[in-house]
mmCIF file of C-alpha atoms in Angstrom:
data_model
loop_
_atom_site.group_PDB
_atom_site.id
_atom_site.type_symbol
_atom_site.label_atom_id
_atom_site.label_comp_id
_atom_site.label_asym_id
_atom_site.label_seq_id
_atom_site.Cartn_x
_atom_site.Cartn_y
_atom_site.Cartn_z
ATOM 1 C CA UNK A 1 25.173 79.111 -10.629
ATOM 2 C CA UNK A 2 27.081 81.600 -9.877
ATOM 3 C CA UNK A 3 30.252 82.271 -12.124
ATOM 4 C CA UNK A 4 33.504 82.691 -10.314
ATOM 5 C CA UNK A 5 35.259 85.856 -10.700
ATOM 6 C CA UNK A 6 38.617 85.851 -12.091
ATOM 7 C CA UNK A 7 41.062 87.550 -9.763
ATOM 8 C CA UNK A 8 44.818 86.619 -10.769
ATOM 9 C CA UNK A 9 47.705 88.845 -9.836
ATOM 10 C CA UNK A 10 49.570 90.612 -12.736
ATOM 11 C CA UNK A 11 52.874 89.006 -10.890
ATOM 12 C CA UNK A 12 51.882 85.781 -12.592
ATOM 13 C CA UNK A 13 53.447 87.393 -15.672
ATOM 14 C CA UNK A 14 56.873 86.825 -14.090
ATOM 15 C CA UNK A 15 56.309 83.317 -14.882
ATOM 16 C CA UNK A 16 56.693 83.831 -18.728
ATOM 17 C CA UNK A 17 59.867 86.061 -18.152
ATOM 18 C CA UNK A 18 61.183 83.402 -16.408
ATOM 19 C CA UNK A 19 60.288 80.702 -19.142
ATOM 20 C CA UNK A 20 61.542 82.542 -21.891
ATOM 21 C CA UNK A 21 64.901 83.019 -20.363
ATOM 22 C CA UNK A 22 65.065 79.148 -19.726
ATOM 23 C CA UNK A 23 64.295 78.513 -23.258
ATOM 24 C CA UNK A 24 67.056 81.067 -24.405
ATOM 25 C CA UNK A 25 69.337 79.306 -22.214
ATOM 26 C CA UNK A 26 68.423 76.059 -23.757
ATOM 27 C CA UNK A 27 69.052 77.421 -27.070
ATOM 28 C CA UNK A 28 72.481 78.544 -26.580
ATOM 29 C CA UNK A 29 73.033 75.231 -24.617
ATOM 30 C CA UNK A 30 72.129 73.300 -27.742
ATOM 31 C CA UNK A 31 74.795 75.370 -29.570
ATOM 32 C CA UNK A 32 77.834 75.134 -26.959
ATOM 33 C CA UNK A 33 77.424 71.543 -25.506
ATOM 34 C CA UNK A 34 75.260 69.741 -27.806
ATOM 35 C CA UNK A 35 72.040 69.720 -25.571
ATOM 36 C CA UNK A 36 68.770 68.872 -27.354
ATOM 37 C CA UNK A 37 67.134 71.739 -29.397
ATOM 38 C CA UNK A 38 63.701 70.282 -28.865
ATOM 39 C CA UNK A 39 63.695 71.027 -24.949
ATOM 40 C CA UNK A 40 64.423 74.679 -25.652
ATOM 41 C CA UNK A 41 61.914 75.069 -28.600
ATOM 42 C CA UNK A 42 59.464 72.932 -26.289
ATOM 43 C CA UNK A 43 59.789 75.237 -23.210
ATOM 44 C CA UNK A 44 59.156 78.275 -25.697
ATOM 45 C CA UNK A 45 56.105 76.641 -27.032
ATOM 46 C CA UNK A 46 54.798 75.830 -23.728
ATOM 47 C CA UNK A 47 55.631 79.592 -22.604
ATOM 48 C CA UNK A 48 53.679 81.044 -25.361
ATOM 49 C CA UNK A 49 50.869 78.750 -24.591
ATOM 50 C CA UNK A 50 51.421 80.064 -20.794
ATOM 51 C CA UNK A 51 51.446 83.674 -22.122
ATOM 52 C CA UNK A 52 48.214 83.383 -23.966
ATOM 53 C CA UNK A 53 46.385 81.850 -21.246
ATOM 54 C CA UNK A 54 47.531 84.575 -18.612
ATOM 55 C CA UNK A 55 46.623 87.401 -21.032
ATOM 56 C CA UNK A 56 43.000 85.577 -21.416
ATOM 57 C CA UNK A 57 42.426 85.363 -17.624
ATOM 58 C CA UNK A 58 44.049 88.707 -16.936
ATOM 59 C CA UNK A 59 41.566 90.483 -19.358
ATOM 60 C CA UNK A 60 38.513 88.219 -17.839
ATOM 61 C CA UNK A 61 39.676 89.726 -14.664
ATOM 62 C CA UNK A 62 39.105 93.603 -16.231
ATOM 63 C CA UNK A 63 35.661 92.555 -17.299
ATOM 64 C CA UNK A 64 34.325 90.628 -14.577
ATOM 65 C CA UNK A 65 36.361 92.458 -11.478
ATOM 66 C CA UNK A 66 37.358 95.960 -12.644
ATOM 67 C CA UNK A 67 37.407 97.358 -9.324
ATOM 68 C CA UNK A 68 40.039 94.943 -8.095
ATOM 69 C CA UNK A 69 42.272 95.234 -11.367
ATOM 70 C CA UNK A 70 42.024 99.108 -11.040
ATOM 71 C CA UNK A 71 43.058 98.727 -7.245
ATOM 72 C CA UNK A 72 45.809 96.392 -8.539
ATOM 73 C CA UNK A 73 47.172 99.203 -10.922
ATOM 74 C CA UNK A 74 47.173 102.067 -8.591
ATOM 75 C CA UNK A 75 48.467 100.021 -5.550
ATOM 76 C CA UNK A 76 51.912 101.324 -4.459
ATOM 77 C CA UNK A 77 53.765 98.000 -4.772
ATOM 78 C CA UNK A 78 51.256 95.594 -7.052
ATOM 79 C CA UNK A 79 50.953 98.333 -9.566
ATOM 80 C CA UNK A 80 54.688 97.616 -10.585
ATOM 81 C CA UNK A 81 53.668 94.059 -11.590
ATOM 82 C CA UNK A 82 51.219 95.571 -14.072
ATOM 83 C CA UNK A 83 54.335 96.212 -16.487
ATOM 84 C CA UNK A 84 54.842 92.397 -16.537
ATOM 85 C CA UNK A 85 52.352 92.195 -18.920
ATOM 86 C CA UNK A 86 53.782 94.277 -21.980
ATOM 87 C CA UNK A 87 57.229 93.323 -20.941
ATOM 88 C CA UNK A 88 56.422 89.599 -21.302
ATOM 89 C CA UNK A 89 54.924 90.505 -24.699
ATOM 90 C CA UNK A 90 58.251 91.671 -25.741
ATOM 91 C CA UNK A 91 59.898 88.943 -24.645
ATOM 92 C CA UNK A 92 57.518 86.458 -26.111
ATOM 93 C CA UNK A 93 58.697 88.205 -29.661
ATOM 94 C CA UNK A 94 62.381 86.135 -28.959
ATOM 95 C CA UNK A 95 60.313 82.803 -29.020
ATOM 96 C CA UNK A 96 58.525 83.399 -31.993
ATOM 97 C CA UNK A 97 61.480 84.919 -33.954
ATOM 98 C CA UNK A 98 62.841 81.590 -35.486
ATOM 99 C CA UNK A 99 59.210 80.712 -36.512
ATOM 100 C CA UNK A 100 58.069 84.066 -38.139
ATOM 101 C CA UNK A 101 59.893 87.099 -37.978
ATOM 102 C CA UNK A 102 56.930 89.515 -38.906
ATOM 103 C CA UNK A 103 54.977 88.177 -36.217
ATOM 104 C CA UNK A 104 57.747 88.335 -33.704
ATOM 105 C CA UNK A 105 58.136 91.914 -34.762
ATOM 106 C CA UNK A 106 54.428 92.918 -34.515
ATOM 107 C CA UNK A 107 54.192 91.235 -31.064
ATOM 108 C CA UNK A 108 57.490 93.135 -30.125
ATOM 109 C CA UNK A 109 56.061 96.413 -31.296
ATOM 110 C CA UNK A 110 52.666 95.755 -29.337
ATOM 111 C CA UNK A 111 54.435 95.045 -26.332
ATOM 112 C CA UNK A 112 56.850 97.993 -26.388
ATOM 113 C CA UNK A 113 54.001 100.161 -26.974
ATOM 114 C CA UNK A 114 51.972 99.141 -23.699
ATOM 115 C CA UNK A 115 55.479 99.053 -21.589
ATOM 116 C CA UNK A 116 56.298 102.455 -22.756
ATOM 117 C CA UNK A 117 52.624 103.834 -22.242
ATOM 118 C CA UNK A 118 52.481 102.445 -18.666
ATOM 119 C CA UNK A 119 55.614 103.018 -17.588
ATOM 120 C CA UNK A 120 55.208 106.934 -18.411
ATOM 121 C CA UNK A 121 52.008 106.904 -16.580
ATOM 122 C CA UNK A 122 53.383 104.906 -13.735
ATOM 123 C CA UNK A 123 56.246 106.955 -13.354
ATOM 124 C CA UNK A 124 54.305 110.168 -13.573
ATOM 125 C CA UNK A 125 52.174 108.847 -10.611
ATOM 126 C CA UNK A 126 55.450 108.318 -8.580
ATOM 127 C CA UNK A 127 56.758 111.724 -9.165
ATOM 128 C CA UNK A 128 53.530 113.627 -8.589
ATOM 129 C CA UNK A 129 51.671 111.504 -5.910
ATOM 130 C CA UNK A 130 52.692 110.974 -2.451
ATOM 131 C CA UNK A 131 53.697 107.618 -1.420
ATOM 132 C CA UNK A 132 54.845 105.753 1.560
ATOM 133 C CA UNK A 133 58.315 104.688 2.276
ATOM 134 C CA UNK A 134 56.971 100.724 2.680
ATOM 135 C CA UNK A 135 56.163 101.081 -1.399
ATOM 136 C CA UNK A 136 59.840 101.111 -2.118
ATOM 137 C CA UNK A 137 60.535 97.734 -2.693
ATOM 138 C CA UNK A 138 62.416 95.760 -5.486
ATOM 139 C CA UNK A 139 59.313 95.952 -7.424
ATOM 140 C CA UNK A 140 60.290 99.512 -8.535
ATOM 141 C CA UNK A 141 62.832 97.591 -10.781
ATOM 142 C CA UNK A 142 60.106 96.305 -12.955
ATOM 143 C CA UNK A 143 58.699 99.039 -14.928
ATOM 144 C CA UNK A 144 62.041 101.216 -14.999
ATOM 145 C CA UNK A 145 64.739 98.618 -15.194
ATOM 146 C CA UNK A 146 63.281 95.502 -16.758
ATOM 147 C CA UNK A 147 60.962 97.236 -19.086
ATOM 148 C CA UNK A 148 64.543 99.142 -20.978
ATOM 149 C CA UNK A 149 66.455 95.914 -20.620
ATOM 150 C CA UNK A 150 63.680 93.991 -22.285
ATOM 151 C CA UNK A 151 63.310 96.644 -24.891
ATOM 152 C CA UNK A 152 67.108 96.438 -25.403
ATOM 153 C CA UNK A 153 67.297 92.603 -25.679
ATOM 154 C CA UNK A 154 64.656 92.139 -28.248
ATOM 155 C CA UNK A 155 65.381 95.323 -30.018
ATOM 156 C CA UNK A 156 68.745 94.095 -30.864
ATOM 157 C CA UNK A 157 67.472 90.624 -32.052
ATOM 158 C CA UNK A 158 64.998 92.576 -34.694
ATOM 159 C CA UNK A 159 67.868 95.022 -35.615
ATOM 160 C CA UNK A 160 67.086 98.245 -33.851
ATOM 161 C CA UNK A 161 70.849 99.014 -33.551
ATOM 162 C CA UNK A 162 71.247 102.317 -31.939
ATOM 163 C CA UNK A 163 68.149 102.279 -30.049
ATOM 164 C CA UNK A 164 68.994 99.129 -28.210
ATOM 165 C CA UNK A 165 72.108 100.876 -26.723
ATOM 166 C CA UNK A 166 69.805 103.813 -25.735
ATOM 167 C CA UNK A 167 67.326 101.311 -24.075
ATOM 168 C CA UNK A 168 70.108 99.406 -22.497
ATOM 169 C CA UNK A 169 71.555 102.845 -20.802
ATOM 170 C CA UNK A 170 68.341 103.880 -19.452
ATOM 171 C CA UNK A 171 67.997 100.702 -17.652
ATOM 172 C CA UNK A 172 71.439 100.785 -16.548
ATOM 173 C CA UNK A 173 71.217 103.874 -14.894
ATOM 174 C CA UNK A 174 67.489 103.370 -13.629
ATOM 175 C CA UNK A 175 68.933 100.378 -11.704
ATOM 176 C CA UNK A 176 71.938 102.332 -10.162
ATOM 177 C CA UNK A 177 69.405 105.056 -8.882
ATOM 178 C CA UNK A 178 66.754 102.409 -8.000
ATOM 179 C CA UNK A 179 69.206 100.518 -6.055
ATOM 180 C CA UNK A 180 70.398 102.920 -3.748
ATOM 181 C CA UNK A 181 66.545 103.919 -2.960
ATOM 182 C CA UNK A 182 65.544 100.380 -2.298
ATOM 183 C CA UNK A 183 68.943 99.714 0.125
ATOM 184 C CA UNK A 184 68.090 102.935 1.880
ATOM 185 C CA UNK A 185 64.517 102.002 2.409
ATOM 186 C CA UNK A 186 65.663 98.529 3.983
ATOM 187 C CA UNK A 187 68.057 99.887 5.992
ATOM 188 C CA UNK A 188 66.268 102.419 7.726
ATOM 189 C CA UNK A 189 62.309 101.583 7.405
ATOM 190 C CA UNK A 190 60.496 98.599 9.250
ATOM 191 C CA UNK A 191 61.122 95.123 7.628
ATOM 192 C CA UNK A 192 59.397 94.273 4.787
ATOM 193 C CA UNK A 193 56.145 92.556 5.466
ATOM 194 C CA UNK A 194 56.080 88.956 5.077
ATOM 195 C CA UNK A 195 53.631 89.025 2.174
ATOM 196 C CA UNK A 196 56.277 91.314 0.067
ATOM 197 C CA UNK A 197 59.339 89.705 0.990
ATOM 198 C CA UNK A 198 59.091 87.275 -2.349
ATOM 199 C CA UNK A 199 60.077 90.731 -3.953
ATOM 200 C CA UNK A 200 63.358 90.301 -2.859
ATOM 201 C CA UNK A 201 64.202 87.675 -5.396
ATOM 202 C CA UNK A 202 63.675 90.743 -7.950
ATOM 203 C CA UNK A 203 67.251 92.033 -6.465
ATOM 204 C CA UNK A 204 68.855 89.558 -9.022
ATOM 205 C CA UNK A 205 67.029 90.265 -12.206
ATOM 206 C CA UNK A 206 69.116 94.044 -12.695
ATOM 207 C CA UNK A 207 72.903 92.872 -12.754
ATOM 208 C CA UNK A 208 71.873 89.468 -14.565
ATOM 209 C CA UNK A 209 69.262 90.626 -17.154
ATOM 210 C CA UNK A 210 71.663 93.498 -17.538
ATOM 211 C CA UNK A 211 74.324 91.396 -18.363
ATOM 212 C CA UNK A 212 72.700 89.738 -21.096
ATOM 213 C CA UNK A 213 71.238 93.284 -22.467
ATOM 214 C CA UNK A 214 74.939 94.439 -22.295
ATOM 215 C CA UNK A 215 76.410 91.370 -24.270
ATOM 216 C CA UNK A 216 73.705 91.982 -26.826
ATOM 217 C CA UNK A 217 74.046 95.551 -27.511
ATOM 218 C CA UNK A 218 77.793 95.828 -27.009
ATOM 219 C CA UNK A 219 80.048 94.717 -30.675
ATOM 220 C CA UNK A 220 83.119 94.202 -28.585
ATOM 221 C CA UNK A 221 81.949 93.503 -24.753
ATOM 222 C CA UNK A 222 84.718 94.236 -21.950
ATOM 223 C CA UNK A 223 85.761 91.466 -19.935
ATOM 224 C CA UNK A 224 85.899 93.586 -16.896
ATOM 225 C CA UNK A 225 82.332 94.761 -17.627
ATOM 226 C CA UNK A 226 81.201 91.131 -17.734
ATOM 227 C CA UNK A 227 82.842 89.996 -14.988
ATOM 228 C CA UNK A 228 81.590 92.945 -12.735
ATOM 229 C CA UNK A 229 78.088 92.191 -13.794
ATOM 230 C CA UNK A 230 78.135 88.403 -13.179
ATOM 231 C CA UNK A 231 80.139 89.029 -9.987
ATOM 232 C CA UNK A 232 77.530 91.237 -8.480
ATOM 233 C CA UNK A 233 74.888 88.964 -9.615
ATOM 234 C CA UNK A 234 76.538 85.931 -7.933
ATOM 235 C CA UNK A 235 76.676 87.673 -4.998
ATOM 236 C CA UNK A 236 72.713 88.208 -5.061
ATOM 237 C CA UNK A 237 72.538 84.390 -5.301
ATOM 238 C CA UNK A 238 74.580 84.225 -2.344
ATOM 239 C CA UNK A 239 72.422 86.786 -0.502
ATOM 240 C CA UNK A 240 69.130 85.179 -1.672
ATOM 241 C CA UNK A 241 70.233 81.774 -0.140
ATOM 242 C CA UNK A 242 71.169 83.320 3.260
ATOM 243 C CA UNK A 243 67.829 85.008 3.399
ATOM 244 C CA UNK A 244 65.894 82.088 2.234
ATOM 245 C CA UNK A 245 64.128 80.956 5.423
ATOM 246 C CA UNK A 246 63.133 84.681 5.875
ATOM 247 C CA UNK A 247 61.981 85.307 2.403
ATOM 248 C CA UNK A 248 59.612 82.301 2.358
ATOM 249 C CA UNK A 249 58.416 82.837 6.149
ATOM 250 C CA UNK A 250 54.829 82.863 4.242
ATOM 251 C CA UNK A 251 55.143 79.585 2.860
ATOM 252 C CA UNK A 252 54.483 78.541 -0.795
ATOM 253 C CA UNK A 253 53.338 81.646 -2.941
ATOM 254 C CA UNK A 254 53.300 82.314 -6.710
ATOM 255 C CA UNK A 255 55.087 85.670 -5.957
ATOM 256 C CA UNK A 256 58.520 83.169 -5.766
ATOM 257 C CA UNK A 257 58.199 83.491 -9.570
ATOM 258 C CA UNK A 258 59.915 86.902 -9.453
ATOM 259 C CA UNK A 259 63.318 85.045 -8.784
ATOM 260 C CA UNK A 260 62.837 83.235 -12.525
ATOM 261 C CA UNK A 261 63.513 86.111 -14.436
ATOM 262 C CA UNK A 262 67.042 86.542 -12.953
ATOM 263 C CA UNK A 263 68.187 83.138 -11.906
ATOM 264 C CA UNK A 264 67.629 82.195 -16.152
ATOM 265 C CA UNK A 265 69.134 85.469 -16.941
ATOM 266 C CA UNK A 266 72.282 84.630 -15.278
ATOM 267 C CA UNK A 267 72.589 81.453 -16.503
ATOM 268 C CA UNK A 268 72.147 82.734 -20.385
ATOM 269 C CA UNK A 269 74.558 85.890 -19.644
ATOM 270 C CA UNK A 270 77.654 83.328 -18.416
ATOM 271 C CA UNK A 271 76.434 81.142 -21.692
ATOM 272 C CA UNK A 272 76.591 84.201 -23.896
ATOM 273 C CA UNK A 273 80.191 85.042 -22.731
ATOM 274 C CA UNK A 274 81.460 81.569 -22.994
ATOM 275 C CA UNK A 275 80.047 81.732 -26.988
ATOM 276 C CA UNK A 276 82.162 84.818 -27.022
ATOM 277 C CA UNK A 277 85.196 84.355 -25.098
ATOM 278 C CA UNK A 278 85.547 81.387 -22.812
ATOM 279 C CA UNK A 279 87.722 82.883 -20.385
ATOM 280 C CA UNK A 280 87.797 82.013 -16.582
ATOM 281 C CA UNK A 281 85.748 81.949 -13.865
ATOM 282 C CA UNK A 282 82.697 82.539 -16.422
ATOM 283 C CA UNK A 283 83.625 79.073 -18.292
ATOM 284 C CA UNK A 284 83.827 77.318 -15.114
ATOM 285 C CA UNK A 285 80.523 78.845 -13.436
ATOM 286 C CA UNK A 286 78.321 78.559 -16.927
ATOM 287 C CA UNK A 287 77.493 74.982 -16.343
ATOM 288 C CA UNK A 288 76.447 74.916 -12.508
ATOM 289 C CA UNK A 289 74.430 78.441 -13.413
ATOM 290 C CA UNK A 290 72.751 76.129 -16.325
ATOM 291 C CA UNK A 291 71.879 73.952 -13.685
ATOM 292 C CA UNK A 292 70.464 76.385 -11.024
ATOM 293 C CA UNK A 293 68.487 78.071 -13.430
ATOM 294 C CA UNK A 294 67.019 74.655 -14.372
ATOM 295 C CA UNK A 295 66.384 73.301 -11.123
ATOM 296 C CA UNK A 296 64.923 76.973 -9.756
ATOM 297 C CA UNK A 297 62.264 76.691 -12.368
ATOM 298 C CA UNK A 298 61.328 72.985 -11.982
ATOM 299 C CA UNK A 299 60.804 73.633 -8.111
ATOM 300 C CA UNK A 300 58.605 76.632 -9.014
ATOM 301 C CA UNK A 301 56.719 74.371 -11.494
ATOM 302 C CA UNK A 302 56.316 71.939 -8.764
ATOM 303 C CA UNK A 303 55.496 74.403 -6.455
ATOM 304 C CA UNK A 304 52.784 75.865 -8.470
ATOM 305 C CA UNK A 305 51.250 72.579 -9.751
ATOM 306 C CA UNK A 306 51.114 71.418 -6.033
ATOM 307 C CA UNK A 307 49.486 74.732 -4.816
ATOM 308 C CA UNK A 308 46.740 74.502 -7.784
ATOM 309 C CA UNK A 309 45.685 70.880 -6.933
ATOM 310 C CA UNK A 310 45.564 71.635 -3.638
ATOM 311 C CA UNK A 311 43.807 74.926 -4.174
ATOM 312 C CA UNK A 312 42.830 76.333 -7.448
ATOM 313 C CA UNK A 313 42.832 79.951 -5.640
ATOM 314 C CA UNK A 314 46.253 79.562 -4.876
ATOM 315 C CA UNK A 315 46.907 81.503 -8.378
ATOM 316 C CA UNK A 316 44.565 84.294 -7.277
ATOM 317 C CA UNK A 317 45.585 87.538 -5.850
#
């Protein structure tokens, strides 16, 4: 009997980012509104299981189908998603932290080292190798922006005071620079191919995750900065709703998980500010954004289960 080759895409690790964000949001919801703590802890436990399963499957991909794995890593767009593996590893430390701080620190350091090495290699390729305008998509945010923001968030939780602000600054400036590049490509080049439109969901992540990182690394956060980041993130949600039919033209795709990190971070950022200072309009938005995050992840889970039951190859890249 022929053994089926594992070909899962690295982009599946975006599900881990979204689930970690949702679990953290439920933890804060317990503190703010008395929601059951068991829900958040169950989400984190499930997230760890998903992360371990994806690590196993991705390792098998490199063993069974190394040519496909190498091609993905060197691809102009798909290569950015490989950074999700170490980034998700860093964020898993947040799920492990209440159980074992030493293990959480070890997991974070492994993820941090993997992300830094990959990001340096990847950025070196971008600077030294010619590329096509079509490669300038929102996926560029992953290794440069998401990695630094994740390092800031988890580093702060682990006590890397000072270093966390360096990572936040690197992520913030990278976002501002890259956004102008990506938006220029959208305005001047041909429209995104149908298969790449799901990457548009990543547009929500920088302001939303940046908000959570800002609140984590800033001893006395400014209401003005919080409102600026939250306002821009909400604007991205409105724009994504406006473009939903265009983005979803290909039908169901596991790539839609790309939006999960941003939408859960948006809810978490609003909750964190309410913890600090329950000012309008954030206090009014916190609950609706929490429900939006839960509804979005629920739809993604339902779509993923439905796709897998109807076609196990739906998770393949």
